[in-house]
Structure formats: structure tokens, C-alpha cells
Coordinates of N, CA and C in Angstrom, one line a residue:
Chain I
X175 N 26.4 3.4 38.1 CA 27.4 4.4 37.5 C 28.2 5.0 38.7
X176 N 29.5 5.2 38.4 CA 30.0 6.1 39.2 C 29.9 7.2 39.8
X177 N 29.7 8.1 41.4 CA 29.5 9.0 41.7 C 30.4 10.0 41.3
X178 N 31.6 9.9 41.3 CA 32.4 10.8 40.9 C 33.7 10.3 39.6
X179 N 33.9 10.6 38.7 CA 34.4 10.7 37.2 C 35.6 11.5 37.1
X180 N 36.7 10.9 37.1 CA 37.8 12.1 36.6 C 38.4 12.2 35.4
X181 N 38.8 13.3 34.8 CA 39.2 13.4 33.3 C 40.0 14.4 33.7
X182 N 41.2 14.6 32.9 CA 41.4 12.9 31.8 C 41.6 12.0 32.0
X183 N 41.4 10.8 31.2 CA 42.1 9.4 31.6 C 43.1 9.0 31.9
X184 N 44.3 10.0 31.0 CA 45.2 9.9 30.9 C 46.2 11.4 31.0
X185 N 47.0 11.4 31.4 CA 47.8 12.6 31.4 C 49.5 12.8 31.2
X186 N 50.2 13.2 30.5 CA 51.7 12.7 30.1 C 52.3 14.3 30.0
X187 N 53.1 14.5 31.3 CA 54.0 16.0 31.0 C 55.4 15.7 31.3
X188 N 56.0 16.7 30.9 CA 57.5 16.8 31.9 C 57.9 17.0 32.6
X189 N 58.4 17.0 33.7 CA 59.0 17.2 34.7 C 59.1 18.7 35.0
X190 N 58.5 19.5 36.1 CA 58.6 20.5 35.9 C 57.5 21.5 35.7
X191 N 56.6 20.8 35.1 CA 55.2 21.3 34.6 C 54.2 21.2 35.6
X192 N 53.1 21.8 35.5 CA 52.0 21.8 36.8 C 50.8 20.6 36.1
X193 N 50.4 19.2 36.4 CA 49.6 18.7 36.3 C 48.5 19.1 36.8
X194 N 46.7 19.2 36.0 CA 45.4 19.3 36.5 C 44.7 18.2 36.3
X195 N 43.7 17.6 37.3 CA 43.1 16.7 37.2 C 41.4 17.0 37.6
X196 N 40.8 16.7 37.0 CA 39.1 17.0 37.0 C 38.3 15.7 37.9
X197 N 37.4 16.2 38.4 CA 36.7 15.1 38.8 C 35.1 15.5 39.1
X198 N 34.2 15.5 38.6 CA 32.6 15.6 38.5 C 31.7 14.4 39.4
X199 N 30.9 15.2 40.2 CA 30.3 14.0 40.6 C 28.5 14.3 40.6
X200 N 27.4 13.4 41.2 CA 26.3 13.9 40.6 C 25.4 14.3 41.6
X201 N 25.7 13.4 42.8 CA 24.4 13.9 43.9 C 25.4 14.9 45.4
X202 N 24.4 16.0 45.5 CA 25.5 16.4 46.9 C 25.8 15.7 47.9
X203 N 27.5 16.3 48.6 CA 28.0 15.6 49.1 C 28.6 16.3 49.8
X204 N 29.3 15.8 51.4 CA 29.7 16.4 52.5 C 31.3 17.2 52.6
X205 N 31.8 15.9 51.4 CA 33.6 16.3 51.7 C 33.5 15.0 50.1
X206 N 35.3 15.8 49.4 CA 35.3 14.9 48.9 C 37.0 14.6 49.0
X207 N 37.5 13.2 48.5 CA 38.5 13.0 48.9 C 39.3 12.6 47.4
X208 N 40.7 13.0 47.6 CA 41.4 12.7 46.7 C 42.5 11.4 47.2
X209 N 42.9 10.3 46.3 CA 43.9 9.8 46.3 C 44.8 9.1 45.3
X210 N 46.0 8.6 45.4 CA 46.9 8.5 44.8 C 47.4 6.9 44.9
X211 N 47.7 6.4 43.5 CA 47.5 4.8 43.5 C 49.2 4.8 43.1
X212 N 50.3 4.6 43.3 CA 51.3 4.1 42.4 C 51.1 2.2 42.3
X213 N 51.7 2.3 41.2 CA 51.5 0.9 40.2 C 51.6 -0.3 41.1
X214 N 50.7 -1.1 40.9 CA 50.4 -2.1 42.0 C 50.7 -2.1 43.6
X215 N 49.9 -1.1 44.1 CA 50.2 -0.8 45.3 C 49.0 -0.3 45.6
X216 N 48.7 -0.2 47.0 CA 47.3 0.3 47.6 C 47.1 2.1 47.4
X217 N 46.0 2.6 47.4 CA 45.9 4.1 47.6 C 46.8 4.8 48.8
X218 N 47.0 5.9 48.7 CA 47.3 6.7 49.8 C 46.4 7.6 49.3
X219 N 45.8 8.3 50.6 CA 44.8 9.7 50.7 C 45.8 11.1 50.6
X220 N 45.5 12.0 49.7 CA 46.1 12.4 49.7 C 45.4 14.2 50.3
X221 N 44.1 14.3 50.1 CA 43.6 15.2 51.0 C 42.3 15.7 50.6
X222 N 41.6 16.0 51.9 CA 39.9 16.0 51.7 C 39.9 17.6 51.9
X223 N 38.4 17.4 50.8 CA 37.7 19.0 50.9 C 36.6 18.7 51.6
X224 N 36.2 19.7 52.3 CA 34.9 19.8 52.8 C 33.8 20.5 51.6
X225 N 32.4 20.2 52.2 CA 31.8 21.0 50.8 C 31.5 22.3 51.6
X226 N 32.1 23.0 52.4 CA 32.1 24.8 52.6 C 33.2 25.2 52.3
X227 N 34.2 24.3 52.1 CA 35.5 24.5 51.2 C 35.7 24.9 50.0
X228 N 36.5 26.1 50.0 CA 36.3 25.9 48.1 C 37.8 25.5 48.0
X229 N 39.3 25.9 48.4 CA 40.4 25.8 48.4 C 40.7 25.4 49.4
X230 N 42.1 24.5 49.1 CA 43.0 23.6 50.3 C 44.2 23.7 49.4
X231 N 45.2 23.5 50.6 CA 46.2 23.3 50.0 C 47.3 22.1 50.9
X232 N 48.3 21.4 50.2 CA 49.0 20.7 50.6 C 50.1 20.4 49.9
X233 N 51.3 21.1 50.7 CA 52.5 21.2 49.6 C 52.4 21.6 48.4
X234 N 52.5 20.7 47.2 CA 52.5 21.3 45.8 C 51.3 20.8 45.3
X235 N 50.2 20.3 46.1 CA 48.7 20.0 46.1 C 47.9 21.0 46.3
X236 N 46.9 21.3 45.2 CA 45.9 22.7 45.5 C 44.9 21.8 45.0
X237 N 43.6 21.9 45.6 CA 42.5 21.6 45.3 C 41.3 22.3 45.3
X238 N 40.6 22.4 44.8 CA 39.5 23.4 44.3 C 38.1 22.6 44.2
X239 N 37.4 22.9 45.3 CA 35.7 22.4 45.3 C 34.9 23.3 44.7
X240 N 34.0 23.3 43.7 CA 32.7 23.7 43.1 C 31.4 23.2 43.5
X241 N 31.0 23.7 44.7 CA 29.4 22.8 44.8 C 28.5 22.4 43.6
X242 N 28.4 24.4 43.3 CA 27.6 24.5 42.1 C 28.0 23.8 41.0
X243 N 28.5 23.6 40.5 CA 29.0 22.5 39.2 C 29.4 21.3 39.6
X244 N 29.4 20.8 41.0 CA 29.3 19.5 41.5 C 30.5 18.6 40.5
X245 N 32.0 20.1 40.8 CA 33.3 19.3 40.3 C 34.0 19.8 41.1
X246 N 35.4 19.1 41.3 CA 36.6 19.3 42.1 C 38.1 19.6 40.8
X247 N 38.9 19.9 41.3 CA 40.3 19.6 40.6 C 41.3 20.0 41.4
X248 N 42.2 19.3 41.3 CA 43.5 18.6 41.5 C 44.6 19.1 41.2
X249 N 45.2 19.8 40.9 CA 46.6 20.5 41.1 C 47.7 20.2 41.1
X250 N 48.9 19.4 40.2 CA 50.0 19.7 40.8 C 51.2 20.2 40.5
X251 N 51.7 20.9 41.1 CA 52.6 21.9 40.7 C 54.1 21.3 40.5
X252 N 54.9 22.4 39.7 CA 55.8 21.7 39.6 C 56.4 20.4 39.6
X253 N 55.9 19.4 38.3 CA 55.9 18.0 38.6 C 56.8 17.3 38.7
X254 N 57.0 16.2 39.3 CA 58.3 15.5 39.5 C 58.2 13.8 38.9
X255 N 59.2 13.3 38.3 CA 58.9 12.0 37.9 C 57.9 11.2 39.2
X256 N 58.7 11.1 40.2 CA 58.3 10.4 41.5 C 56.6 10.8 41.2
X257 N 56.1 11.4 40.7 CA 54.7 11.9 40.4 C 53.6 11.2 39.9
X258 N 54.5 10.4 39.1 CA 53.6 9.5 38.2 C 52.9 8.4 39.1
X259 N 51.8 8.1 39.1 CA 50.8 7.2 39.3 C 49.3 8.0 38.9
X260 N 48.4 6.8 39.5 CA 47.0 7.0 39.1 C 46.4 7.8 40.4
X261 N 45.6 9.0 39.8 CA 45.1 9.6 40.9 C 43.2 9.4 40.5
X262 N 42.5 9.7 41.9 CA 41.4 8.9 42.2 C 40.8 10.1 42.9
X263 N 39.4 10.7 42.7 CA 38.3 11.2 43.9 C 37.4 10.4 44.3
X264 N 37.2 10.9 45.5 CA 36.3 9.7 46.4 C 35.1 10.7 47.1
X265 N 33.8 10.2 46.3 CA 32.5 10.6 47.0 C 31.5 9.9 47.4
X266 N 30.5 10.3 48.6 CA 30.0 10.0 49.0 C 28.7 9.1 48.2
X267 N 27.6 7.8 48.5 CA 26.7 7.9 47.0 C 26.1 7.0 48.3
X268 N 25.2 7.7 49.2 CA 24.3 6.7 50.1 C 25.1 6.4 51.3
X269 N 25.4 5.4 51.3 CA 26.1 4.5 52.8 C 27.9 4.2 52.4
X270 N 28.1 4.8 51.5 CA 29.2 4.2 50.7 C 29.9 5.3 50.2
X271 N 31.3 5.4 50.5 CA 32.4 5.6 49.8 C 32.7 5.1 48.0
X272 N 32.7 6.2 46.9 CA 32.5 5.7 45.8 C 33.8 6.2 45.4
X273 N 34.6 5.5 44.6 CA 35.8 6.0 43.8 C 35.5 6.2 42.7
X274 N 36.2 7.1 41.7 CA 36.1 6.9 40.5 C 37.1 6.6 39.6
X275 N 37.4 6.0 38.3 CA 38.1 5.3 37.6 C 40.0 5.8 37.6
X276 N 39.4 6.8 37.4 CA 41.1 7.6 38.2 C 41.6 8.4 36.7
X277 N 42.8 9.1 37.1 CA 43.4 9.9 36.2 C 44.5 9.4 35.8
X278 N 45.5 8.8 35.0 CA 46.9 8.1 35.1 C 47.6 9.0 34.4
X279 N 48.6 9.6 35.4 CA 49.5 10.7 35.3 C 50.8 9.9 35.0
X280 N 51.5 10.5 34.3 CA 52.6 9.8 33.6 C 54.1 11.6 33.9
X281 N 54.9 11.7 34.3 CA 55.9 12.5 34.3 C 56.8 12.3 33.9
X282 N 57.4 13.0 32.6 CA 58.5 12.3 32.1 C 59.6 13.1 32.5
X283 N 60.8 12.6 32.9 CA 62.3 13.6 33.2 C 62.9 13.5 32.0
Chain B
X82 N 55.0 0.7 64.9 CA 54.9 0.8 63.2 C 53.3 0.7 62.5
X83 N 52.2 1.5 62.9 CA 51.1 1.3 62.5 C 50.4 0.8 61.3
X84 N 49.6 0.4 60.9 CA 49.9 0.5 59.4 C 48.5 -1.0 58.6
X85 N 48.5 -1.5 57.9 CA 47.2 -2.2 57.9 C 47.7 -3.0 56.5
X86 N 47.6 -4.4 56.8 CA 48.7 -5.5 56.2 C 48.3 -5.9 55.1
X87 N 47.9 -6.8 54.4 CA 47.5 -8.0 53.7 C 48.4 -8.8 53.3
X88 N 48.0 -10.0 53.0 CA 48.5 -11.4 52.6 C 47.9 -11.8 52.0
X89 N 48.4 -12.9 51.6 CA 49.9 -12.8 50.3 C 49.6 -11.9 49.6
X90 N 50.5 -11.5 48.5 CA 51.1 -10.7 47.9 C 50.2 -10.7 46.3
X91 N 50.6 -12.5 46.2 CA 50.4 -12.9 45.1 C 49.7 -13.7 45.3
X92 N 48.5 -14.3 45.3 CA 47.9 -15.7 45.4 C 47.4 -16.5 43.4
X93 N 47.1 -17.3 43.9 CA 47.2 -18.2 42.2 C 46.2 -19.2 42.7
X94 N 44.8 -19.3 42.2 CA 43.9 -20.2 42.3 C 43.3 -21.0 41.1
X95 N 42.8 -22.4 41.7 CA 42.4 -22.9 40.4 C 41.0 -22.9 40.7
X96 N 40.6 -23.3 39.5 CA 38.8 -23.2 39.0 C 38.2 -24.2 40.3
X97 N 37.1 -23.6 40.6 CA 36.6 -24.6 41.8 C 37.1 -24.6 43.5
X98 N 38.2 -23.8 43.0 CA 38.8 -23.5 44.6 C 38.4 -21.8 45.5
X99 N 38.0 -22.3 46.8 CA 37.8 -21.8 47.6 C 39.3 -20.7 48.4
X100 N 39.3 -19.4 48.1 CA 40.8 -19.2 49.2 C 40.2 -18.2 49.8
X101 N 41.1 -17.1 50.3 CA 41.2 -16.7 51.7 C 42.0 -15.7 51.4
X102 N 41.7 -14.4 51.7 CA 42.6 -13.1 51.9 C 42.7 -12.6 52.9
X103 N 44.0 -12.8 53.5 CA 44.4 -12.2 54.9 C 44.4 -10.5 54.7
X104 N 43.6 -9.9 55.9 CA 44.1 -8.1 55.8 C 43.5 -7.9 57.7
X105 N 44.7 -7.4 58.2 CA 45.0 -6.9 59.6 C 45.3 -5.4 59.8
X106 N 44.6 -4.9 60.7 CA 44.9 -3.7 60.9 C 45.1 -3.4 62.3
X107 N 46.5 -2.6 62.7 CA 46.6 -2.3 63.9 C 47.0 -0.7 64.6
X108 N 45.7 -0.1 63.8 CA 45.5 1.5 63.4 C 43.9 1.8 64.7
X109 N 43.2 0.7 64.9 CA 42.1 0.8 66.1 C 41.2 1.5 65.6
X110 N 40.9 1.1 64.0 CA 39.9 1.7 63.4 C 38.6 0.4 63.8
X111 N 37.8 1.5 63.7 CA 36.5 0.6 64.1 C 35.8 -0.5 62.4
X112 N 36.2 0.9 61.2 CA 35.2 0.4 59.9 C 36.7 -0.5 59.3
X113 N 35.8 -1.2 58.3 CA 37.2 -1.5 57.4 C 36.4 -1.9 55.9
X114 N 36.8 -2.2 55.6 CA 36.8 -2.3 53.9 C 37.2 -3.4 53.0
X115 N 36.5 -4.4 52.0 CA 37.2 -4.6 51.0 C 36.8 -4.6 49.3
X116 N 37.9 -3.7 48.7 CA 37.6 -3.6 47.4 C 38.0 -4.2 46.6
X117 N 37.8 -4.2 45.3 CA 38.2 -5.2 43.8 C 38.4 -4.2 43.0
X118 N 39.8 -4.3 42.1 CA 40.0 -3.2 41.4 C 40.6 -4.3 39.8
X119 N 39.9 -3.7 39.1 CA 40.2 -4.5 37.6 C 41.1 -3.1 37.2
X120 N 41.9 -3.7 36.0 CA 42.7 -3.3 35.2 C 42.1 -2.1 34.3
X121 N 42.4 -0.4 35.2 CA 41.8 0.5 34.2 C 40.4 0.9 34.9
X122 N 39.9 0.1 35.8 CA 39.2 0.5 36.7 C 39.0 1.0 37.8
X123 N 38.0 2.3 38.7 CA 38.2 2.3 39.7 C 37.8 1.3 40.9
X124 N 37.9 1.1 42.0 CA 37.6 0.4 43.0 C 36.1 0.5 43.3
X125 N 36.2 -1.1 43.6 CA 34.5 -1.4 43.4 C 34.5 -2.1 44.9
X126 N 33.3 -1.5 45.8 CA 32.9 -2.4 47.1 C 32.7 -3.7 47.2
X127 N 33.5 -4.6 47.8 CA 32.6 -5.9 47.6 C 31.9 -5.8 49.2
X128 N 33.0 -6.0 50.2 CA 31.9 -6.1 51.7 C 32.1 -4.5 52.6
X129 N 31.8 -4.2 53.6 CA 32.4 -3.2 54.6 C 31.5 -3.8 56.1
X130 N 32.4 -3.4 57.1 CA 32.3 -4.0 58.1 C 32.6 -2.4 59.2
X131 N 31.5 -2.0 60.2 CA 31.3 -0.9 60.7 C 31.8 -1.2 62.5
X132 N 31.6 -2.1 62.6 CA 31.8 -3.3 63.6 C 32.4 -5.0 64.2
X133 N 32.9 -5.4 64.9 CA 32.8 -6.3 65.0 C 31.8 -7.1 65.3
X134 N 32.0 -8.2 64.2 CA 30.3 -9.2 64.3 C 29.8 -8.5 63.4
X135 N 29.9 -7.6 62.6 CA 28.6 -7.4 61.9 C 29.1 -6.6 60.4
X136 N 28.6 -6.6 59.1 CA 29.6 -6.4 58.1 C 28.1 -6.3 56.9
X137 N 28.2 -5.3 56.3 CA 27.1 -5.5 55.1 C 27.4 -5.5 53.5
X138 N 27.0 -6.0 53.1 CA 27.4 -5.5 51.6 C 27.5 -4.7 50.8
X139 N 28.6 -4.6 49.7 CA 28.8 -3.7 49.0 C 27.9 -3.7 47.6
X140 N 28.5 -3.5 46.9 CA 27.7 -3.6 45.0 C 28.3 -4.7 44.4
X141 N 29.0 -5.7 44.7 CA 29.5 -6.4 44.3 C 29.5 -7.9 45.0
X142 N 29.3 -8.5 45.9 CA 29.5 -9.1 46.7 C 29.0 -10.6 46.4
X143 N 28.1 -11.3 45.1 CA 27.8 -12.1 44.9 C 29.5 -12.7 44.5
X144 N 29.2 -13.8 45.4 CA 30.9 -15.2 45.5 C 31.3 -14.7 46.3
X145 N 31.5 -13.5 47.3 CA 32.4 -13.5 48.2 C 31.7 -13.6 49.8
X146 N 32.8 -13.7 50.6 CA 32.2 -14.2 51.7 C 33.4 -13.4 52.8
X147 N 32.7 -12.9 54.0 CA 33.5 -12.1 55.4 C 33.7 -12.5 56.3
X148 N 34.2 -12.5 57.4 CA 34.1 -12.5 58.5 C 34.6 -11.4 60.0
X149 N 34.1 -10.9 60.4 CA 34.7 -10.0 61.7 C 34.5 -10.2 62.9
X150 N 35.2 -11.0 63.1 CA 35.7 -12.1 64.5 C 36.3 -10.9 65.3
X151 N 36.9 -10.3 65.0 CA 38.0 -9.4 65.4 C 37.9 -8.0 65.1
X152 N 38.2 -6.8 65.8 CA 38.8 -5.8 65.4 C 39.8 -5.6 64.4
X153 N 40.7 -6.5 65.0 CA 41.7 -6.2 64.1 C 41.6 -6.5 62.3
X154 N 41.1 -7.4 62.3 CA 40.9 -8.7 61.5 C 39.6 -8.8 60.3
X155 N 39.9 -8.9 59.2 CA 38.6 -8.4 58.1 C 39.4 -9.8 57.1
X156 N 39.0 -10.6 56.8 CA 39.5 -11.8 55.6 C 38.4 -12.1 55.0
X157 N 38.8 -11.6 53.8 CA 37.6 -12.0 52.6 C 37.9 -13.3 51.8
X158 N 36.7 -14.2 51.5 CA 37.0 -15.3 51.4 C 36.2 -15.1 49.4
X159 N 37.5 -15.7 48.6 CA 36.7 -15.5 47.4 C 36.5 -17.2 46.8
X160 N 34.8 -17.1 46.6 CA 34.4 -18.8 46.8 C 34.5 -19.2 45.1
X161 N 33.8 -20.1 44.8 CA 33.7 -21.1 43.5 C 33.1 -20.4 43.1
X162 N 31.9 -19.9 43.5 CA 30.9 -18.9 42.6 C 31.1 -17.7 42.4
X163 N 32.3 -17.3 42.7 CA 32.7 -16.0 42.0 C 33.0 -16.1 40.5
X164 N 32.5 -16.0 39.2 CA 33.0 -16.3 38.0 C 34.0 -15.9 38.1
X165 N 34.4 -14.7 37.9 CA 36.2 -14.1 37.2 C 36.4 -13.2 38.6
X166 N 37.2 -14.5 38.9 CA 38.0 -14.0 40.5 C 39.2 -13.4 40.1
X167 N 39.8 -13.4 38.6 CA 41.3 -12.3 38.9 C 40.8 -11.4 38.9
X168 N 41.9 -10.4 39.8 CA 41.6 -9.2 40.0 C 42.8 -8.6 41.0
X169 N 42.7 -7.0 41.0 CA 43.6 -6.7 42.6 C 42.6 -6.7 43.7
X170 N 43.1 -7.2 45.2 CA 42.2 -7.0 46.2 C 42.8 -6.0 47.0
X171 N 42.2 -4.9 47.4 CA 42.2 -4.3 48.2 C 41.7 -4.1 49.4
X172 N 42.3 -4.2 50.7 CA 41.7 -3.4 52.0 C 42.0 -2.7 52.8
X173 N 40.7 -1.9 53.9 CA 41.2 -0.4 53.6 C 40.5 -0.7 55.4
X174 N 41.1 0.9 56.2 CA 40.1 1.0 56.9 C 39.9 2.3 57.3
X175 N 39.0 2.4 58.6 CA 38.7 3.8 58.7 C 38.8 4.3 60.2
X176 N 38.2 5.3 60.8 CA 37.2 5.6 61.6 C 36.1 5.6 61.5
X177 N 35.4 5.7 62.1 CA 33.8 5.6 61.7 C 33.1 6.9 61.2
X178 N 31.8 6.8 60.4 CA 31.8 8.1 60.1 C 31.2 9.0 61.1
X179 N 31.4 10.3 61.0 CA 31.3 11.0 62.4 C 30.5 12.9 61.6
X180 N 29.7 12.5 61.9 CA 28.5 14.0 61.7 C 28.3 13.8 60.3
X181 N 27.7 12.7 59.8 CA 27.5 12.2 58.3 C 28.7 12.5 57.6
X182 N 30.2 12.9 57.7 CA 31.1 12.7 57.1 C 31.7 11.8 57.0
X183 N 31.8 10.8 55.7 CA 33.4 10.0 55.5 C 34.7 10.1 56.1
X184 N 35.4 10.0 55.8 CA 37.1 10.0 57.0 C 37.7 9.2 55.8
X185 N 38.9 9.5 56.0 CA 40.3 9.2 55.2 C 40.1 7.8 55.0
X186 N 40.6 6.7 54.3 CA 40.6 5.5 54.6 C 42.0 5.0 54.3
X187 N 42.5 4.2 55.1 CA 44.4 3.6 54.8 C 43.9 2.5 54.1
X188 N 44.7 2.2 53.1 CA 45.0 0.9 52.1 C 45.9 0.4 52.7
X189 N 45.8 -0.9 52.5 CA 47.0 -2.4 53.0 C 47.2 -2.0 51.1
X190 N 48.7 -2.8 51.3 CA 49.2 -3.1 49.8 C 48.8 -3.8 48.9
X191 N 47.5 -4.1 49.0 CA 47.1 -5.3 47.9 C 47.3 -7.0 47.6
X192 N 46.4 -7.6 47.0 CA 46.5 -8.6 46.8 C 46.0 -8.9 45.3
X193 N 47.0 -9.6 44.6 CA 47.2 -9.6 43.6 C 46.4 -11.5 43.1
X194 N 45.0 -11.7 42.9 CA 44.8 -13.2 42.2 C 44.6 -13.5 41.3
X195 N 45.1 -14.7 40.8 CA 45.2 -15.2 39.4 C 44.4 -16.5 39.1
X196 N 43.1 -16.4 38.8 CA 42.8 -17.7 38.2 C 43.4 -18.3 37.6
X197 N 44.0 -19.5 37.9 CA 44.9 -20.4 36.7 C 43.5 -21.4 35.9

């Protein structure tokens, strides 16, 4: 199974609006990492928490670590079409880097 | 222009054939990576490679095959005995990890195969 899980599957706003994205995972971990898939194209990283981190920020990116509830979320403000693709957390599970299935953000103008 | 490649874009294989995915990186990461991403899924490990000469497996790795001849250089070979070789290929690389922490990983653009 996967270490880390994001919900929702799916996400569809307008232009303008703040997207949130969830991501749970099961065993603790050091840092966790977010990234961003546009449509047939490789990831880009888009920014890591540490786990003594609770908030980060990066431009119109805020992310939020919960040890205790062993969830993160995703942030984004003011959304822009250019916005849309599939977003991804990445935790640690042994020797390995584990993604999970992703969130597919959709922004409509 | 730094950045970490793959080839071809699009590959198209028939049943029984043996091919080759080119992925170069000239970022002087030590780790590198290669994943398999189905449609709706997240990315699944097939090999990773921490060194050159030396590379272990992922959760996936039954039909595929590595090599790390090179630093630069990570080509995953997907063989006959992979049943259902379409898929996107991804590879990625790193730094190495450093005080039990992970590190960012850069994606090459993908590789797109089609079992015909």
C-alpha cells in the first residue's frame, strides 16, 4: 500500500479561488515532499517539510505538517489556470521514496 | 543548461521485444531513479541506483533490467518478461541521502511505451 494518500482525487475550481490538497501517511517520517505533474510530463518538486516543521511557505504555496495525525496539506492560493495538473506527496517507507496517487487539480478561467 | 534527459519520447514495442530507455543526467547527482507510472496512478519504483556499478531494486522490478556504467547514465532495459510493458517511464535523480533525510528528486520528461 501506499505510504502517503492524497485526497481528493479530484479537484475543479475557478480561477481565483484557493485550492487545498490532503495527504496522510502511516509510519513516521523525516521530511515530506510535495510535487507537481503537468499532463504527460515529468514531476517538478515543489517543496519539502521537515517533520519539526509545522509551516512553509513558497509564493502562493503554504504547506502544513501534522506529525500527530501523520497528515500534511497543500495550499494554493489564489488559483490560476496555468495551475492545473496532478499534485503528489512523497514519503519516506524504509529505503525508498514512496509517492502517492496524486490530487488532479483542474482550474477553470 | 543542467537538467536530466530521457529518450525517446515515444517508443512503440512489439510482443517479444526487448528495448531500451535512454535517461542522462548532467546535475552530478550521485542517486538516480527509475519509475513506472500507469494511468491514475501514483509512481511505482522499478530500480534505484546509489552508485555507480551498483543499483538495487525497487517493488516492481520483475522484466526489467539496469545498468550503471556511468555517473551520468541510468538505461532501463524493459525485457519479454515484463507482461504489460505500456506505461509512462520516468527518471529521476538525486543527491544522496544525507542524515537519514531524502533530498528533492529532478524528473527527465518521460517516456511514453506502447505495446503494439
Amino acid at each position: 500500500s501506499q505510504q502517503g494518500e492524497e485526497d481528493p482525487q479530484a479537484l475543479s475550481i475557478q480561477e481565483g479561488e484557493n485550492a487545498t490538497m490532503n495527504c496522510s501517511y502511516k509510519t513516521s517520517i523525516n521530511n515530506l515532499q510535495w510535487y507537481r505533474q503537468n499532463s504527460g510530463r515529468g514531476l517538478v518538486h515543489l517543496i519539502l517539510i521537515r517533520s519539526n516543521e509545522r509551516e512553509k511557505h513558497s509564493g502562493r504555496l503554504r504547506v502544513t505538517l501534522d506529525t500527530s495525525k501523520k497528515s500534511s496539506s497543500l495550499l494554493i492560493t489564489a488559483s490560476r489556470a496555468a495551475d492545473t495538473a496532478s499534485y503528489f506527496c512523497a514519503t519516506e517507507r524504509g529505503n525508498k521514496l514512496v509517492f502517492g496517487a496524486g490530487t488532479i487539480l483542474r482550474v477553470k478561467s | 543548461d543542467g537538467g536530466i534527459t530521457q529518450s525517446p519520447k515515444y517508443l512503440f514495442r512489439k510482443e517479444g521485444q526487448n528495448v531500451t530507455l535512454s535517461c542522462e543526467q548532467n546535475l552530478n547527482h550521485d542517486a538516480m531513479y527509475w519509475y513506472r507510472q500507469d494511468p491514475g496512478q501514483g509512481l511505482r519504483l522499478i530500480y534505484y541506483s546509489q552508485i555507480v556499478n551498483d543499483f538495487q531494486k525497487g517493488d516492481i522490478a520483475e522484466g526489467y533490467s539496469v545498468s550503471r556504467e556511468k555517473k551520468e547514465s541510468f538505461p532501463l532495459t524493459v525485457t519479454s518478461a515484463q507482461k504489460n510493458p505500456t506505461a509512462f517511464y520516468l527518471c529521476a535523480s538525486s543527491v544522496l541521502r544525507t542524515g537519514g533525510e531524502w533530498n528533492e528528486q529532478f524528473f527527465g520528461p518521460g517516456t511514453r511505451l506502447t505495446v503494439l
